[in-house]
XYZ file of C-alpha atoms in Angstrom:
346
model
C 53.267 -21.414 48.666
C 51.564 -18.276 49.907
C 54.905 -16.470 50.053
C 55.761 -17.529 46.491
C 52.433 -16.268 45.164
C 52.872 -13.001 47.037
C 56.297 -12.528 45.482
C 54.979 -13.278 41.983
C 52.071 -10.867 42.395
C 54.324 -8.142 43.770
C 56.772 -8.585 40.904
C 53.976 -8.499 38.330
C 52.490 -5.375 39.907
C 55.911 -3.732 39.960
C 56.448 -4.503 36.266
C 52.997 -3.116 35.397
C 53.656 0.109 37.268
C 57.165 0.305 35.803
C 55.683 0.285 32.311
C 53.453 3.176 33.363
C 56.493 5.036 34.703
C 58.533 4.485 31.538
C 55.725 5.637 29.253
C 54.278 8.478 31.329
C 57.509 9.690 32.962
C 56.643 12.939 34.741
C 53.023 11.818 35.274
C 53.807 8.346 36.578
C 53.130 9.026 40.263
C 49.550 10.339 40.077
C 48.631 7.781 37.442
C 50.015 4.916 39.534
C 48.169 6.222 42.579
C 44.946 6.322 40.600
C 45.547 2.748 39.414
C 45.898 1.463 42.961
C 42.989 3.509 44.280
C 40.652 2.345 41.533
C 41.832 -1.215 42.074
C 40.883 -1.182 45.720
C 37.611 0.723 45.451
C 36.122 -0.057 42.064
C 37.567 -3.146 40.419
C 35.680 -5.863 42.334
C 32.342 -4.065 42.120
C 32.780 -3.274 38.432
C 33.817 -6.694 37.165
C 32.054 -9.123 39.502
C 28.492 -10.086 40.376
C 26.825 -9.117 43.636
C 28.463 -11.975 45.538
C 31.960 -10.994 44.463
C 33.140 -9.388 47.669
C 31.977 -12.372 49.712
C 33.837 -14.738 47.397
C 37.005 -12.654 47.506
C 37.196 -12.458 51.266
C 36.184 -15.993 52.180
C 38.655 -17.964 49.943
C 40.017 -20.436 49.208
C 42.310 -19.149 46.483
C 41.007 -21.426 43.717
C 37.614 -19.734 43.937
C 39.205 -16.313 43.671
C 41.302 -17.259 40.669
C 38.304 -18.760 38.894
C 36.341 -15.583 39.559
C 39.152 -13.564 38.003
C 39.224 -15.896 35.023
C 35.517 -15.338 34.399
C 35.981 -11.645 33.824
C 39.604 -11.076 32.873
C 42.096 -12.259 30.325
C 44.485 -13.912 32.751
C 46.424 -16.992 31.703
C 45.923 -18.698 35.071
C 42.967 -20.765 33.903
C 44.611 -22.125 30.772
C 47.821 -22.938 32.627
C 46.475 -24.197 35.938
C 42.993 -25.520 35.305
C 43.335 -27.409 32.035
C 43.484 -31.098 32.871
C 44.797 -33.619 30.355
C 43.701 -37.046 31.544
C 45.607 -40.306 31.189
C 43.860 -41.082 27.908
C 44.926 -37.583 26.689
C 41.379 -36.186 26.625
C 41.212 -32.541 27.780
C 38.977 -31.183 30.539
C 38.712 -27.635 31.831
C 37.808 -26.427 35.299
C 35.245 -23.692 34.681
C 35.285 -22.832 38.355
C 32.499 -20.571 39.581
C 30.210 -18.685 37.210
C 27.848 -16.162 38.792
C 28.336 -17.907 42.121
C 27.547 -21.381 40.744
C 30.243 -24.046 40.830
C 30.684 -25.601 37.378
C 33.859 -27.631 37.900
C 35.652 -29.854 35.393
C 33.949 -30.504 32.057
C 34.768 -30.984 28.425
C 32.859 -30.200 25.240
C 33.040 -30.517 21.475
C 35.098 -27.326 21.118
C 37.831 -28.489 23.482
C 37.824 -32.013 22.065
C 37.881 -30.656 18.528
C 40.809 -28.367 19.271
C 42.786 -31.213 20.815
C 41.976 -33.644 18.032
C 43.379 -31.068 15.598
C 46.434 -30.653 17.827
C 47.029 -34.408 18.062
C 46.599 -34.852 14.313
C 49.311 -32.264 13.700
C 51.566 -34.021 16.207
C 50.771 -37.541 14.934
C 49.847 -38.485 18.495
C 48.020 -41.783 17.982
C 46.669 -42.099 21.528
C 45.372 -38.546 21.542
C 43.830 -38.952 18.083
C 42.140 -42.200 19.069
C 40.531 -40.924 22.263
C 39.511 -37.402 21.233
C 37.985 -38.656 17.971
C 36.245 -41.437 19.918
C 34.700 -38.848 22.223
C 33.426 -36.745 19.314
C 32.009 -39.790 17.531
C 30.193 -41.033 20.634
C 28.912 -37.870 22.295
C 26.614 -36.192 19.787
C 22.829 -36.272 19.914
C 21.032 -37.804 16.954
C 17.974 -35.946 15.686
C 15.745 -36.814 12.749
C 17.634 -34.795 10.141
C 20.789 -33.720 11.923
C 23.219 -34.420 14.736
C 24.341 -31.915 17.339
C 26.806 -31.782 20.214
C 25.483 -30.508 23.536
C 27.272 -29.292 26.649
C 26.555 -31.358 29.756
C 26.935 -28.423 32.158
C 25.269 -25.066 32.684
C 26.694 -21.608 32.003
C 24.759 -19.201 34.245
C 26.951 -16.339 33.058
C 25.212 -16.742 29.677
C 21.820 -17.918 31.041
C 22.454 -21.356 29.546
C 21.011 -24.507 31.061
C 22.603 -27.936 30.842
C 22.329 -29.251 27.287
C 23.038 -25.962 25.514
C 24.370 -25.940 21.962
C 26.757 -23.662 20.079
C 27.540 -22.811 16.477
C 31.231 -22.414 17.283
C 31.443 -25.669 19.254
C 29.612 -27.482 16.460
C 31.839 -26.138 13.692
C 35.064 -26.920 15.539
C 33.978 -30.513 16.110
C 33.177 -30.820 12.401
C 36.469 -29.264 11.322
C 38.369 -31.686 13.555
C 36.441 -34.647 12.158
C 37.115 -33.332 8.660
C 40.841 -33.394 9.352
C 40.474 -36.870 10.862
C 38.541 -37.989 7.773
C 41.433 -36.869 5.577
C 43.640 -39.448 7.304
C 41.356 -42.487 6.941
C 38.540 -41.698 4.434
C 36.029 -43.435 6.706
C 32.589 -42.874 5.137
C 30.953 -43.041 8.569
C 32.823 -39.888 9.538
C 31.829 -38.168 6.296
C 28.187 -39.027 6.999
C 28.437 -37.580 10.514
C 29.972 -34.402 9.091
C 27.114 -33.965 6.631
C 24.482 -34.497 9.316
C 26.387 -32.151 11.612
C 26.247 -29.439 8.958
C 22.468 -29.837 8.824
C 22.340 -28.453 12.378
C 23.344 -25.047 11.010
C 19.877 -24.763 9.479
C 18.117 -25.214 12.839
C 17.103 -21.928 14.430
C 17.461 -21.068 18.103
C 13.796 -21.477 18.989
C 13.853 -24.989 17.525
C 16.826 -26.020 19.630
C 19.620 -24.947 17.293
C 21.903 -21.937 17.026
C 20.948 -20.262 13.729
C 19.633 -16.715 13.833
C 17.924 -15.240 10.791
C 19.687 -11.912 10.466
C 19.479 -8.763 8.397
C 21.126 -10.144 5.269
C 21.963 -13.751 6.095
C 22.450 -16.150 9.006
C 24.265 -15.755 12.308
C 25.510 -18.936 13.993
C 25.439 -18.020 17.662
C 28.067 -19.245 20.098
C 25.749 -18.931 23.109
C 22.149 -19.159 21.842
C 19.350 -18.584 24.319
C 15.679 -19.249 23.663
C 13.415 -16.301 24.310
C 16.308 -13.987 25.189
C 18.055 -11.365 23.100
C 21.007 -13.153 21.469
C 24.432 -11.844 22.465
C 25.858 -12.088 18.905
C 29.353 -13.116 20.046
C 31.774 -12.016 17.328
C 34.774 -14.305 17.744
C 32.726 -17.507 17.935
C 30.724 -16.624 14.842
C 33.786 -15.799 12.753
C 35.498 -19.008 13.870
C 32.452 -20.991 12.740
C 32.676 -19.348 9.308
C 36.372 -20.174 9.047
C 35.618 -23.780 9.995
C 32.815 -24.041 7.428
C 35.108 -22.688 4.730
C 37.774 -25.239 5.657
C 35.270 -28.089 5.448
C 34.108 -26.983 2.010
C 37.662 -26.619 0.721
C 38.644 -30.096 1.910
C 35.473 -32.042 1.084
C 33.625 -30.042 -1.558
C 30.380 -30.327 0.443
C 28.166 -27.631 -1.049
C 26.096 -27.177 2.100
C 29.218 -25.958 3.909
C 29.750 -23.374 1.158
C 26.134 -22.216 1.306
C 26.289 -21.890 5.086
C 29.521 -19.933 4.828
C 28.118 -17.582 2.187
C 24.972 -16.871 4.203
C 27.049 -16.220 7.299
C 29.441 -13.984 5.377
C 26.573 -11.738 4.278
C 25.467 -11.284 7.866
C 28.992 -10.665 9.143
C 29.584 -7.900 6.601
C 26.253 -6.327 7.507
C 26.909 -6.296 11.257
C 30.673 -5.818 11.423
C 30.550 -2.072 12.000
C 28.391 -2.643 15.094
C 31.356 -4.239 16.868
C 33.522 -1.127 16.534
C 33.405 1.197 19.555
C 35.478 3.866 17.830
C 38.586 3.006 19.839
C 38.197 -0.716 20.645
C 36.008 -3.716 19.767
C 32.946 -5.197 21.408
C 32.978 -8.844 22.435
C 29.293 -9.055 21.539
C 26.344 -6.863 20.628
C 25.321 -6.613 24.268
C 28.081 -3.999 24.198
C 30.611 -5.797 26.375
C 34.061 -4.391 25.534
C 36.383 -7.146 24.357
C 39.153 -8.250 26.660
C 42.609 -7.446 25.350
C 43.174 -11.038 24.204
C 39.812 -11.152 22.424
C 40.563 -7.860 20.694
C 43.705 -9.480 19.295
C 41.625 -12.494 18.227
C 39.236 -10.166 16.389
C 42.156 -8.678 14.458
C 43.493 -12.104 13.522
C 40.038 -13.248 12.434
C 39.611 -10.230 10.171
C 42.898 -11.071 8.466
C 41.816 -14.697 8.088
C 38.543 -13.582 6.499
C 40.444 -11.280 4.145
C 42.674 -14.154 3.021
C 39.595 -16.251 2.253
C 37.415 -13.621 0.590
C 39.909 -11.026 -0.703
C 37.395 -8.464 0.554
C 39.102 -5.200 1.551
C 36.430 -4.632 4.202
C 38.159 -7.191 6.402
C 41.671 -5.929 5.673
C 40.734 -2.341 6.455
C 38.905 -3.422 9.597
C 41.925 -5.388 10.804
C 44.212 -2.397 10.214
C 41.873 -0.036 12.052
C 41.490 -2.366 15.024
C 45.253 -2.853 15.137
C 45.648 0.906 15.522
C 43.223 0.815 18.446
C 45.432 -1.782 20.069
C 48.517 0.388 19.792
C 46.713 3.474 21.017
C 45.166 1.798 24.046
C 48.176 0.145 25.667
C 47.251 1.960 28.906
C 43.956 0.060 28.975
C 45.853 -3.226 29.037
C 48.364 -2.099 31.653
C 45.538 -0.758 33.788
C 43.783 -4.115 33.785
C 46.972 -6.006 34.612
C 47.814 -3.660 37.465
C 44.289 -3.755 38.843
C 44.131 -7.529 38.737
C 47.502 -7.902 40.437
C 46.632 -5.451 43.162
C 43.325 -7.106 44.008
C 44.991 -10.528 44.183
C 47.634 -9.039 46.467
C 45.071 -7.488 48.806
C 43.136 -10.758 48.830
C 46.188 -12.736 49.896
C 47.048 -10.303 52.637
C 43.539 -10.639 54.045
C 43.257 -14.445 53.843
């Protein structure tokens, strides 16, 4: 197994450096040398917490891969650590976050995504069990219901029981699609109460932030701490709210969407670095895959609103993507090289 992984990593590194050679030609050698040097000296310290080096050199491999997944856009986590159980419910191994083992968990976002998937596939078993989970795992409050995560996320300073605007909206969108198949009034009632949660602010246990012009529905809300303002999660929640309104005519969903739209338009320019996008307003540069998500989301918002702001933003961010191919190759090469060194030392 170790030999196979070594061969895969070597091949991937070779391909990454080959792309550099093809595109840089006469400058390929110094650039490749810089890539490898930076990989060995800077990559772990730049992208990991203070315990990173200890984790890298003590193994086992699963811990290393999970550490990479925390900070990079690798596909290893989605391919290797997604577990579909016998009843077809999905669970994800979140591995280690800031040195804390999280392990296998599920949440309303994952369940919502898979309920949508199973509905499209007409998978009766999957539909039955993912919808059952969503309908049995929310918390009932006086005026609203809310889904909570039963695990901590120390990388976002979130304790067990945290809530999320994105996770909430995806659960509601999935239930909306499920409702379209059976017209069960119980589900419609849950959807309406779930929408009420979007009016609960962070300090009161919700995820709404009163912004400059409207509301921001935070993906990772934290009481008493500066909110990160995660872009992709917020836009996804708006898209979900719009879908719910279109399919059900619930006016609250429309009002929530409109208030969120005002805030998005007000803050959108803050996510533009000038040559890339920020993942959040804590100024974390977006991973390559998240940058692509941002572009897709801008196009989705343009289709809904017909507002040229989103179209022009998508076009500009797409140009950044084309101009910064070296950034992507650099990250791939660095990741591969560190994995290679790790395996040689284990």
